[in-house]
Amino acid sequence: MASNEEGKIMLENLQAVEKLKIAVVEELKADNEKTFDEMSDRIRSMEESISKLLKLNKGAQKSKDVSEKNDSTVQTNSSFFQNTTNVVPEKSVLLKHVFNNVDWYQNDVIHSSEWEDHFNVNWRMLTLRRNKQYLGFFICCDPIAPPEKWSIELKVECKVDGRNQNCVIRAWERCHKTNEAQGISMFLEWEEMKHWYLVDGNLSVETKVTIIETSGFKKEKIRHVRCSNCN
């Protein structure tokens, strides 16, 4: 009997321990779920806070960019008006001419285009054969009503068109104080010019002359007329 009672007590104790273990496991599980829920809530709250901060920063950056863009635009426009206040409109002349029978040029004989009147100045182009080896090219400017002392500073860009879309461009600057022609005495080698740029013995030349500065010429005066009958 004693043995049976002891076995019964042991069984009850084992059952009690098992129940305790189950209770402990359930409690731990509940604690873990609670902890997990708390951590999830905290993470969710942090994500919401971060999202709000990002939106605020993005809005602030956008506002800053717009402000800087406006400031930049205002500054650019301001500098534009400052720069254009004293800008003198460019005065340029475009001269075109076809020099005929260039392959028959005699040494040091001048061949010229017709005079053209631009900005109260007569202009023309001159070509000649120099030392039998080079083609010389020159610009002549002659003011229509020149003062006693005058000068015209020029930038010259000369383009010669040849066969097979070949072209050559030369540029230079000169200050003209007389009506004597100025330019480049060795503009092209003669044989090179004949081979690449003559078309049926003719030479097509296009020259842009830009007036950089003038001196000695009277500036036009602007007269203001007062009209008593004007409204």
Tab-separated table of C-alpha atoms in Angstrom:
chain	number	residue	atom	x	y	z
A	1	MET	CA	0.000	0.000	0.000
A	2	ALA	CA	2.754	2.362	0.923
A	3	SER	CA	4.303	1.745	-2.450
A	4	ASN	CA	1.078	2.560	-4.272
A	5	GLU	CA	0.608	5.758	-2.323
A	6	GLU	CA	4.138	6.820	-3.039
A	7	GLY	CA	3.608	6.166	-6.721
A	8	LYS	CA	0.403	8.145	-6.681
A	9	ILE	CA	2.102	11.060	-4.952
A	10	MET	CA	4.954	10.934	-7.447
A	11	LEU	CA	2.506	10.976	-10.342
A	12	GLU	CA	0.668	13.930	-8.881
A	13	ASN	CA	3.969	15.708	-8.382
A	14	LEU	CA	4.952	15.044	-11.986
A	15	GLN	CA	1.610	16.313	-13.198
A	16	ALA	CA	2.003	19.406	-11.042
A	17	VAL	CA	5.487	19.989	-12.433
A	18	GLU	CA	4.182	19.535	-15.970
A	19	LYS	CA	1.393	22.026	-15.355
A	20	LEU	CA	3.930	24.420	-13.882
A	21	LYS	CA	6.135	23.997	-16.914
A	22	ILE	CA	3.179	24.677	-19.220
A	23	ALA	CA	2.245	27.717	-17.161
A	24	VAL	CA	5.806	28.998	-17.293
A	25	VAL	CA	5.995	28.433	-21.051
A	26	GLU	CA	2.692	30.214	-21.590
A	27	GLU	CA	3.854	33.094	-19.429
A	28	LEU	CA	7.127	33.342	-21.301
A	29	LYS	CA	5.275	33.170	-24.587
A	30	ALA	CA	2.913	35.922	-23.467
A	31	ASP	CA	5.864	38.012	-22.331
A	32	ASN	CA	7.598	37.466	-25.647
A	33	GLU	CA	4.496	38.429	-27.582
A	34	LYS	CA	4.105	41.482	-25.399
A	35	THR	CA	7.734	42.380	-25.904
A	36	PHE	CA	7.436	41.769	-29.641
A	37	ASP	CA	4.316	43.951	-29.823
A	38	GLU	CA	6.041	46.684	-27.850
A	39	MET	CA	9.063	46.522	-30.137
A	40	SER	CA	6.833	46.588	-33.217
A	41	ASP	CA	5.008	49.633	-31.884
A	42	ARG	CA	8.285	51.379	-31.151
A	43	ILE	CA	9.651	50.567	-34.603
A	44	ARG	CA	6.446	51.752	-36.252
A	45	SER	CA	6.561	54.967	-34.240
A	46	MET	CA	10.204	55.526	-35.222
A	47	GLU	CA	9.391	54.928	-38.892
A	48	GLU	CA	6.557	57.445	-38.750
A	49	SER	CA	8.833	59.997	-37.096
A	50	ILE	CA	11.556	59.427	-39.691
A	51	SER	CA	9.008	59.761	-42.506
A	52	LYS	CA	7.797	63.069	-41.088
A	53	LEU	CA	11.357	64.343	-40.775
A	54	LEU	CA	12.131	63.353	-44.352
A	55	LYS	CA	9.046	65.160	-45.616
A	56	LEU	CA	9.953	68.264	-43.621
A	57	ASN	CA	13.537	68.206	-44.910
A	58	LYS	CA	12.386	67.652	-48.484
A	59	GLY	CA	9.976	70.572	-48.254
A	60	ALA	CA	12.618	72.811	-46.731
A	61	GLN	CA	15.159	71.843	-49.427
A	62	LYS	CA	12.639	72.481	-52.189
A	63	SER	CA	11.833	75.886	-50.743
A	64	LYS	CA	15.561	76.627	-50.496
A	65	ASP	CA	16.170	75.552	-54.097
A	66	VAL	CA	13.344	77.763	-55.355
A	67	SER	CA	14.664	80.671	-53.321
A	68	GLU	CA	18.205	80.184	-54.620
A	69	LYS	CA	16.899	79.856	-58.173
A	70	ASN	CA	14.978	83.113	-57.835
A	71	ASP	CA	18.007	84.836	-56.347
A	72	SER	CA	20.161	83.507	-59.172
A	73	THR	CA	17.666	84.685	-61.780
A	74	VAL	CA	17.498	88.137	-60.283
A	75	GLN	CA	21.276	88.343	-60.112
A	76	THR	CA	21.647	87.149	-63.706
A	77	ASN	CA	19.093	89.610	-64.992
A	78	SER	CA	20.725	92.382	-63.019
A	79	SER	CA	24.149	91.602	-64.445
A	80	PHE	CA	22.614	91.319	-67.912
A	81	PHE	CA	21.233	94.845	-67.770
A	82	GLN	CA	24.481	96.123	-66.328
A	83	ASN	CA	26.450	94.508	-69.139
A	84	THR	CA	24.161	95.673	-71.914
A	85	THR	CA	24.008	99.262	-70.698
A	86	ASN	CA	27.374	100.168	-72.213
A	87	VAL	CA	27.427	97.670	-75.070
A	88	VAL	CA	27.893	99.260	-78.475
A	89	PRO	CA	26.044	97.422	-81.262
A	90	GLU	CA	28.508	95.582	-83.472
A	91	LYS	CA	29.218	97.273	-86.777
A	92	SER	CA	30.232	94.743	-89.390
A	93	VAL	CA	30.517	94.708	-93.152
A	94	LEU	CA	30.204	91.634	-95.353
A	95	LEU	CA	32.106	91.892	-98.626
A	96	LYS	CA	31.755	89.297	-101.383
A	97	HIS	CA	33.535	89.149	-104.699
A	98	VAL	CA	34.680	86.710	-107.376
A	99	PHE	CA	38.108	87.572	-108.747
A	100	ASN	CA	38.302	86.407	-112.358
A	101	ASN	CA	41.233	84.930	-114.268
A	102	VAL	CA	43.416	84.756	-111.187
A	103	ASP	CA	45.663	82.169	-112.806
A	104	TRP	CA	46.680	84.881	-115.301
A	105	TYR	CA	47.733	87.381	-112.631
A	106	GLN	CA	50.960	89.217	-113.355
A	107	ASN	CA	53.392	89.802	-110.513
A	108	ASP	CA	52.524	92.779	-108.212
A	109	VAL	CA	49.526	93.857	-110.297
A	110	ILE	CA	46.595	94.848	-108.065
A	111	HIS	CA	43.114	93.476	-108.727
A	112	SER	CA	40.244	94.947	-106.707
A	113	SER	CA	36.546	94.567	-106.036
A	114	GLU	CA	34.080	97.427	-106.421
A	115	TRP	CA	33.807	100.086	-103.727
A	116	GLU	CA	30.988	99.566	-101.228
A	117	ASP	CA	29.639	102.234	-98.890
A	118	HIS	CA	28.962	101.112	-95.307
A	119	PHE	CA	28.814	103.360	-92.228
A	120	ASN	CA	29.984	106.374	-94.281
A	121	VAL	CA	33.130	104.504	-95.248
A	122	ASN	CA	34.041	103.073	-98.644
A	123	TRP	CA	35.350	99.508	-98.586
A	124	ARG	CA	36.950	97.171	-101.088
A	125	MET	CA	39.125	94.060	-101.308
A	126	LEU	CA	42.427	93.832	-103.134
A	127	THR	CA	44.378	90.822	-104.399
A	128	LEU	CA	47.718	90.492	-106.147
A	129	ARG	CA	50.448	88.028	-106.896
A	130	ARG	CA	53.514	88.552	-104.701
A	131	ASN	CA	56.984	87.440	-105.752
A	132	LYS	CA	55.340	84.914	-108.085
A	133	GLN	CA	54.931	82.638	-105.063
A	134	TYR	CA	52.042	83.971	-102.989
A	135	LEU	CA	48.575	85.394	-103.221
A	136	GLY	CA	48.297	88.606	-101.239
A	137	PHE	CA	44.988	89.807	-99.824
A	138	PHE	CA	44.219	93.290	-98.488
A	139	ILE	CA	41.377	95.483	-97.242
A	140	CYS	CA	41.068	99.140	-98.087
A	141	CYS	CA	38.813	101.540	-96.165
A	142	ASP	CA	38.340	105.184	-97.157
A	143	PRO	CA	36.039	107.426	-95.071
A	144	ILE	CA	33.689	109.518	-97.181
A	145	ALA	CA	34.253	112.702	-95.164
A	146	PRO	CA	37.398	112.020	-93.154
A	147	PRO	CA	38.635	114.390	-90.441
A	148	GLU	CA	42.225	115.556	-90.387
A	149	LYS	CA	43.215	112.680	-88.108
A	150	TRP	CA	41.242	109.492	-87.918
A	151	SER	CA	41.652	105.799	-87.251
A	152	ILE	CA	39.537	102.691	-87.669
A	153	GLU	CA	40.522	99.515	-85.861
A	154	LEU	CA	39.266	96.453	-87.701
A	155	LYS	CA	38.937	92.735	-87.252
A	156	VAL	CA	39.027	90.981	-90.612
A	157	GLU	CA	37.864	87.416	-91.283
A	158	CYS	CA	38.491	86.326	-94.849
A	159	LYS	CA	37.145	83.086	-96.297
A	160	VAL	CA	38.136	81.629	-99.650
A	161	ASP	CA	35.925	78.876	-101.076
A	162	GLY	CA	37.420	76.276	-103.382
A	163	ARG	CA	36.661	73.018	-105.101
A	164	ASN	CA	35.208	69.989	-103.323
A	165	GLN	CA	33.979	72.155	-100.440
A	166	ASN	CA	37.524	73.169	-99.567
A	167	CYS	CA	37.861	76.512	-97.852
A	168	VAL	CA	40.496	78.494	-96.027
A	169	ILE	CA	39.922	81.217	-93.431
A	170	ARG	CA	42.387	83.837	-92.287
A	171	ALA	CA	41.749	86.390	-89.547
A	172	TRP	CA	43.691	89.439	-88.425
A	173	GLU	CA	43.328	92.849	-86.813
A	174	ARG	CA	44.647	96.135	-88.169
A	175	CYS	CA	44.350	99.808	-87.329
A	176	HIS	CA	43.792	101.919	-90.457
A	177	LYS	CA	44.844	105.568	-90.270
A	178	THR	CA	45.017	106.205	-94.017
A	179	ASN	CA	43.235	104.861	-97.057
A	180	GLU	CA	46.170	102.593	-97.853
A	181	ALA	CA	45.282	98.915	-98.020
A	182	GLN	CA	46.371	96.556	-95.248
A	183	GLY	CA	46.284	92.788	-95.029
A	184	ILE	CA	48.404	89.674	-95.534
A	185	SER	CA	50.995	89.658	-98.305
A	186	MET	CA	51.389	85.852	-98.109
A	187	PHE	CA	47.741	84.869	-97.730
A	188	LEU	CA	48.135	81.614	-99.718
A	189	GLU	CA	50.925	79.907	-101.567
A	190	TRP	CA	50.331	80.422	-105.262
A	191	GLU	CA	50.462	76.795	-106.348
A	192	GLU	CA	48.291	75.708	-103.416
A	193	MET	CA	45.766	78.383	-104.328
A	194	LYS	CA	45.680	77.269	-107.963
A	195	HIS	CA	45.296	73.588	-107.069
A	196	TRP	CA	42.678	73.789	-104.303
A	197	TYR	CA	40.787	77.055	-104.552
A	198	LEU	CA	40.557	78.218	-108.145
A	199	VAL	CA	37.371	77.212	-109.950
A	200	ASP	CA	37.671	77.730	-113.699
A	201	GLY	CA	40.401	80.252	-112.977
A	202	ASN	CA	38.199	82.272	-110.599
A	203	LEU	CA	38.558	82.877	-106.860
A	204	SER	CA	35.486	83.337	-104.603
A	205	VAL	CA	36.168	85.473	-101.545
A	206	GLU	CA	33.879	86.390	-98.651
A	207	THR	CA	35.152	88.796	-96.008
A	208	LYS	CA	33.581	89.965	-92.769
A	209	VAL	CA	35.001	93.248	-91.503
A	210	THR	CA	34.107	94.212	-87.937
A	211	ILE	CA	34.741	97.737	-86.683
A	212	ILE	CA	36.305	97.428	-83.240
A	213	GLU	CA	36.932	101.099	-82.531
A	214	THR	CA	37.052	104.433	-84.318
A	215	SER	CA	38.586	107.770	-83.386
A	216	GLY	CA	38.509	111.262	-84.854
A	217	PHE	CA	34.990	110.981	-86.239
A	218	LYS	CA	32.227	113.196	-84.925
A	219	LYS	CA	29.437	111.418	-83.138
A	220	GLU	CA	25.898	112.118	-84.236
A	221	LYS	CA	24.119	114.456	-81.884
A	222	ILE	CA	20.590	113.667	-80.805
A	223	ARG	CA	18.446	116.795	-80.834
A	224	HIS	CA	15.382	117.037	-78.631
A	225	VAL	CA	12.667	119.252	-80.123
A	226	ARG	CA	10.192	120.782	-77.718
A	227	CYS	CA	6.683	121.021	-79.129
A	228	SER	CA	4.349	123.434	-77.351
A	229	ASN	CA	1.296	121.977	-79.098
A	230	CYS	CA	1.998	118.412	-78.045
A	231	ASN	CA	-0.437	116.883	-75.578
